Amino acid sequence: MPSHARPLHSLHAYAELEYLLLGDLRDMLEQPFDEENARWVLAVLDTLLDTLPREFAIEEDGGYLRDVVEEYPNWEPEVARLREQHDTLLATLRRLRMRVAWQAPFTVLANDVRRELADWIETLAEHNHHENSLMQTAVNLEVGTGD
C-alpha cells in the first residue's frame, strides 16, 4: 500500500469512530445524569480527546484543505477559520470533560453540562458539515469548468 493511502484510511477510521462516539454521547445525554452515567460520559469524552486530535492532525498534514486553497485562493480566510475551529473545539471539549469529572453534586450542574455538551456536539457537526460542503463545492466547481 502506498504511504499516501494510509492517512486517508486512518482519517476515515477516525471519522467513523467520531461518528459512533457522538451518537453514544447523544444517547447518554438523554439519560439521568448520575455518577454511573458520568463515568460513561467521561469514557466517551476521553476517547474523543484521544481521537479528535489525531483526526485533525491527519487533516492538517501537508496543509489543511490545501487542494481547495490552491484551486480557490480567495477561500483561504474560510479555510483558516475552519482550521482554527479545531483548536477551539478541543479546548471546549477539554473544559467540558473537566466539568464532568469534577461535578458534585450532579444535580447542580447536570443540566448546564448536558446543554453545553449538546451545543459542543452541534458545533462539531456544523464544522464537519461546513468542511465537507467546502470540499464538495470546490470539486463541483472544478468539474463544472471542464465542460
PDB file of C-alpha atoms in Angstrom:
ATOM      1  CA  MET A   1       0.000   0.000   0.000  1.00  0.00           C
ATOM      2  CA  PRO A   2       1.445   3.423  -0.917  1.00  0.00           C
ATOM      3  CA  SER A   3       2.281   5.593   2.082  1.00  0.00           C
ATOM      4  CA  HIS A   4      -0.053   8.359   0.879  1.00  0.00           C
ATOM      5  CA  ALA A   5      -3.036   5.966   1.054  1.00  0.00           C
ATOM      6  CA  ARG A   6      -2.522   5.144   4.718  1.00  0.00           C
ATOM      7  CA  PRO A   7      -3.530   8.554   6.112  1.00  0.00           C
ATOM      8  CA  LEU A   8      -6.766   8.534   4.125  1.00  0.00           C
ATOM      9  CA  HIS A   9      -7.679   5.179   5.623  1.00  0.00           C
ATOM     10  CA  SER A  10      -6.798   6.450   9.093  1.00  0.00           C
ATOM     11  CA  LEU A  11      -8.787   9.630   8.574  1.00  0.00           C
ATOM     12  CA  HIS A  12     -11.788   7.569   7.505  1.00  0.00           C
ATOM     13  CA  ALA A  13     -11.387   5.302  10.541  1.00  0.00           C
ATOM     14  CA  TYR A  14     -11.135   8.277  12.896  1.00  0.00           C
ATOM     15  CA  ALA A  15     -14.177   9.919  11.306  1.00  0.00           C
ATOM     16  CA  GLU A  16     -16.188   6.708  11.734  1.00  0.00           C
ATOM     17  CA  LEU A  17     -15.115   6.400  15.375  1.00  0.00           C
ATOM     18  CA  GLU A  18     -16.009  10.053  15.963  1.00  0.00           C
ATOM     19  CA  TYR A  19     -19.462   9.464  14.480  1.00  0.00           C
ATOM     20  CA  LEU A  20     -20.066   6.455  16.745  1.00  0.00           C
ATOM     21  CA  LEU A  21     -18.799   8.255  19.840  1.00  0.00           C
ATOM     22  CA  LEU A  22     -21.004  11.276  19.184  1.00  0.00           C
ATOM     23  CA  GLY A  23     -24.027   9.001  18.811  1.00  0.00           C
ATOM     24  CA  ASP A  24     -23.199   7.319  22.108  1.00  0.00           C
ATOM     25  CA  LEU A  25     -22.709  10.683  23.779  1.00  0.00           C
ATOM     26  CA  ARG A  26     -26.051  11.957  22.469  1.00  0.00           C
ATOM     27  CA  ASP A  27     -27.748   8.854  23.893  1.00  0.00           C
ATOM     28  CA  MET A  28     -26.026   9.305  27.249  1.00  0.00           C
ATOM     29  CA  LEU A  29     -27.101  12.929  27.466  1.00  0.00           C
ATOM     30  CA  GLU A  30     -30.712  11.753  27.284  1.00  0.00           C
ATOM     31  CA  GLN A  31     -30.217   9.604  30.395  1.00  0.00           C
ATOM     32  CA  PRO A  32     -30.348  10.856  34.001  1.00  0.00           C
ATOM     33  CA  PHE A  33     -27.007  12.388  34.868  1.00  0.00           C
ATOM     34  CA  ASP A  34     -25.751  10.438  37.862  1.00  0.00           C
ATOM     35  CA  GLU A  35     -22.358   9.020  38.901  1.00  0.00           C
ATOM     36  CA  GLU A  36     -22.641   5.943  36.694  1.00  0.00           C
ATOM     37  CA  ASN A  37     -23.702   7.923  33.626  1.00  0.00           C
ATOM     38  CA  ALA A  38     -20.946  10.454  34.343  1.00  0.00           C
ATOM     39  CA  ARG A  39     -18.336   7.654  34.259  1.00  0.00           C
ATOM     40  CA  TRP A  40     -19.601   6.555  30.842  1.00  0.00           C
ATOM     41  CA  VAL A  41     -19.698  10.136  29.593  1.00  0.00           C
ATOM     42  CA  LEU A  42     -16.108  10.599  30.814  1.00  0.00           C
ATOM     43  CA  ALA A  43     -15.019   7.451  28.966  1.00  0.00           C
ATOM     44  CA  VAL A  44     -16.538   8.754  25.734  1.00  0.00           C
ATOM     45  CA  LEU A  45     -15.061  12.233  26.247  1.00  0.00           C
ATOM     46  CA  ASP A  46     -11.622  10.725  26.931  1.00  0.00           C
ATOM     47  CA  THR A  47     -11.852   8.687  23.742  1.00  0.00           C
ATOM     48  CA  LEU A  48     -12.915  11.787  21.790  1.00  0.00           C
ATOM     49  CA  LEU A  49      -9.985  13.686  23.304  1.00  0.00           C
ATOM     50  CA  ASP A  50      -7.713  10.943  22.017  1.00  0.00           C
ATOM     51  CA  THR A  51      -9.400  10.598  18.620  1.00  0.00           C
ATOM     52  CA  LEU A  52     -10.091  14.186  17.537  1.00  0.00           C
ATOM     53  CA  PRO A  53      -6.500  15.490  17.799  1.00  0.00           C
ATOM     54  CA  ARG A  54      -5.338  12.552  15.669  1.00  0.00           C
ATOM     55  CA  GLU A  55      -8.123  13.129  13.140  1.00  0.00           C
ATOM     56  CA  PHE A  56      -7.349  16.857  12.983  1.00  0.00           C
ATOM     57  CA  ALA A  57      -3.595  16.169  12.629  1.00  0.00           C
ATOM     58  CA  ILE A  58      -4.238  13.920   9.624  1.00  0.00           C
ATOM     59  CA  GLU A  59      -6.486  16.579   8.073  1.00  0.00           C
ATOM     60  CA  GLU A  60      -3.819  19.235   8.625  1.00  0.00           C
ATOM     61  CA  ASP A  61      -0.856  17.130   7.433  1.00  0.00           C
ATOM     62  CA  GLY A  62       0.547  18.778   4.327  1.00  0.00           C
ATOM     63  CA  GLY A  63      -1.745  21.778   4.699  1.00  0.00           C
ATOM     64  CA  TYR A  64      -5.344  21.895   5.826  1.00  0.00           C
ATOM     65  CA  LEU A  65      -7.655  21.726   2.779  1.00  0.00           C
ATOM     66  CA  ARG A  66      -4.586  22.531   0.676  1.00  0.00           C
ATOM     67  CA  ASP A  67      -6.203  21.389  -2.575  1.00  0.00           C
ATOM     68  CA  VAL A  68      -9.158  23.707  -2.019  1.00  0.00           C
ATOM     69  CA  VAL A  69      -6.937  26.719  -1.250  1.00  0.00           C
ATOM     70  CA  GLU A  70      -4.648  26.010  -4.215  1.00  0.00           C
ATOM     71  CA  GLU A  71      -7.624  25.895  -6.572  1.00  0.00           C
ATOM     72  CA  TYR A  72      -9.515  28.785  -4.933  1.00  0.00           C
ATOM     73  CA  PRO A  73      -7.060  31.063  -3.082  1.00  0.00           C
ATOM     74  CA  ASN A  74      -9.815  33.529  -2.166  1.00  0.00           C
ATOM     75  CA  TRP A  75     -11.272  30.826   0.107  1.00  0.00           C
ATOM     76  CA  GLU A  76      -8.172  30.977   2.340  1.00  0.00           C
ATOM     77  CA  PRO A  77      -9.899  33.007   5.109  1.00  0.00           C
ATOM     78  CA  GLU A  78     -12.730  30.478   5.325  1.00  0.00           C
ATOM     79  CA  VAL A  79     -10.296  27.567   5.409  1.00  0.00           C
ATOM     80  CA  ALA A  80      -8.236  29.338   8.092  1.00  0.00           C
ATOM     81  CA  ARG A  81     -11.370  29.856  10.178  1.00  0.00           C
ATOM     82  CA  LEU A  82     -12.235  26.160   9.909  1.00  0.00           C
ATOM     83  CA  ARG A  83      -8.659  25.229  10.876  1.00  0.00           C
ATOM     84  CA  GLU A  84      -8.816  27.497  13.935  1.00  0.00           C
ATOM     85  CA  GLN A  85     -12.034  25.782  14.984  1.00  0.00           C
ATOM     86  CA  HIS A  86     -10.031  22.612  15.577  1.00  0.00           C
ATOM     87  CA  ASP A  87      -8.235  24.269  18.498  1.00  0.00           C
ATOM     88  CA  THR A  88     -11.441  25.797  19.851  1.00  0.00           C
ATOM     89  CA  LEU A  89     -13.349  22.514  19.632  1.00  0.00           C
ATOM     90  CA  LEU A  90     -10.603  20.661  21.501  1.00  0.00           C
ATOM     91  CA  ALA A  91     -10.247  23.345  24.187  1.00  0.00           C
ATOM     92  CA  THR A  92     -14.001  23.367  24.794  1.00  0.00           C
ATOM     93  CA  LEU A  93     -14.115  19.578  24.950  1.00  0.00           C
ATOM     94  CA  ARG A  94     -11.261  19.522  27.499  1.00  0.00           C
ATOM     95  CA  ARG A  95     -13.065  22.098  29.640  1.00  0.00           C
ATOM     96  CA  LEU A  96     -16.324  20.152  29.497  1.00  0.00           C
ATOM     97  CA  ARG A  97     -14.529  16.927  30.333  1.00  0.00           C
ATOM     98  CA  MET A  98     -13.093  18.592  33.452  1.00  0.00           C
ATOM     99  CA  ARG A  99     -16.541  19.849  34.445  1.00  0.00           C
ATOM    100  CA  VAL A 100     -17.992  16.353  34.175  1.00  0.00           C
ATOM    101  CA  ALA A 101     -15.058  14.892  36.117  1.00  0.00           C
ATOM    102  CA  TRP A 102     -15.311  17.403  38.959  1.00  0.00           C
ATOM    103  CA  GLN A 103     -19.057  17.843  39.051  1.00  0.00           C
ATOM    104  CA  ALA A 104     -20.550  17.366  42.502  1.00  0.00           C
ATOM    105  CA  PRO A 105     -23.333  17.258  43.339  1.00  0.00           C
ATOM    106  CA  PHE A 106     -24.520  16.059  39.968  1.00  0.00           C
ATOM    107  CA  THR A 107     -27.910  17.739  40.165  1.00  0.00           C
ATOM    108  CA  VAL A 108     -26.396  21.217  40.457  1.00  0.00           C
ATOM    109  CA  LEU A 109     -24.507  21.280  37.159  1.00  0.00           C
ATOM    110  CA  ALA A 110     -26.053  18.391  35.300  1.00  0.00           C
ATOM    111  CA  ASN A 111     -28.368  20.457  33.123  1.00  0.00           C
ATOM    112  CA  ASP A 112     -25.679  23.033  32.320  1.00  0.00           C
ATOM    113  CA  VAL A 113     -23.121  20.391  31.378  1.00  0.00           C
ATOM    114  CA  ARG A 114     -25.683  18.431  29.370  1.00  0.00           C
ATOM    115  CA  ARG A 115     -26.653  21.566  27.426  1.00  0.00           C
ATOM    116  CA  GLU A 116     -23.027  22.572  26.855  1.00  0.00           C
ATOM    117  CA  LEU A 117     -22.102  19.096  25.638  1.00  0.00           C
ATOM    118  CA  ALA A 118     -25.093  19.097  23.292  1.00  0.00           C
ATOM    119  CA  ASP A 119     -24.018  22.532  22.000  1.00  0.00           C
ATOM    120  CA  TRP A 120     -20.458  21.251  21.505  1.00  0.00           C
ATOM    121  CA  ILE A 121     -21.724  18.242  19.542  1.00  0.00           C
ATOM    122  CA  GLU A 122     -23.764  20.579  17.342  1.00  0.00           C
ATOM    123  CA  THR A 123     -20.762  22.873  16.798  1.00  0.00           C
ATOM    124  CA  LEU A 124     -18.593  19.915  15.766  1.00  0.00           C
ATOM    125  CA  ALA A 125     -21.315  18.645  13.437  1.00  0.00           C
ATOM    126  CA  GLU A 126     -21.627  22.107  11.844  1.00  0.00           C
ATOM    127  CA  HIS A 127     -17.843  22.276  11.479  1.00  0.00           C
ATOM    128  CA  ASN A 128     -17.733  18.887   9.760  1.00  0.00           C
ATOM    129  CA  HIS A 129     -20.650  19.812   7.510  1.00  0.00           C
ATOM    130  CA  HIS A 130     -19.053  23.118   6.516  1.00  0.00           C
ATOM    131  CA  GLU A 131     -15.726  21.404   5.857  1.00  0.00           C
ATOM    132  CA  ASN A 132     -17.384  18.767   3.648  1.00  0.00           C
ATOM    133  CA  SER A 133     -19.520  21.359   1.898  1.00  0.00           C
ATOM    134  CA  LEU A 134     -16.477  23.475   1.081  1.00  0.00           C
ATOM    135  CA  MET A 135     -14.669  20.462  -0.401  1.00  0.00           C
ATOM    136  CA  GLN A 136     -17.725  19.383  -2.385  1.00  0.00           C
ATOM    137  CA  THR A 137     -18.248  22.888  -3.749  1.00  0.00           C
ATOM    138  CA  ALA A 138     -14.614  23.020  -4.861  1.00  0.00           C
ATOM    139  CA  VAL A 139     -14.924  19.647  -6.603  1.00  0.00           C
ATOM    140  CA  ASN A 140     -18.203  20.625  -8.260  1.00  0.00           C
ATOM    141  CA  LEU A 141     -16.780  23.928  -9.496  1.00  0.00           C
ATOM    142  CA  GLU A 142     -13.704  22.165 -10.830  1.00  0.00           C
ATOM    143  CA  VAL A 143     -15.794  19.526 -12.631  1.00  0.00           C
ATOM    144  CA  GLY A 144     -18.138  22.209 -13.944  1.00  0.00           C
ATOM    145  CA  THR A 145     -15.304  24.194 -15.535  1.00  0.00           C
ATOM    146  CA  GLY A 146     -14.204  21.197 -17.593  1.00  0.00           C
ATOM    147  CA  ASP A 147     -17.354  21.197 -19.750  1.00  0.00           C
TER     148      ASP A 147
END
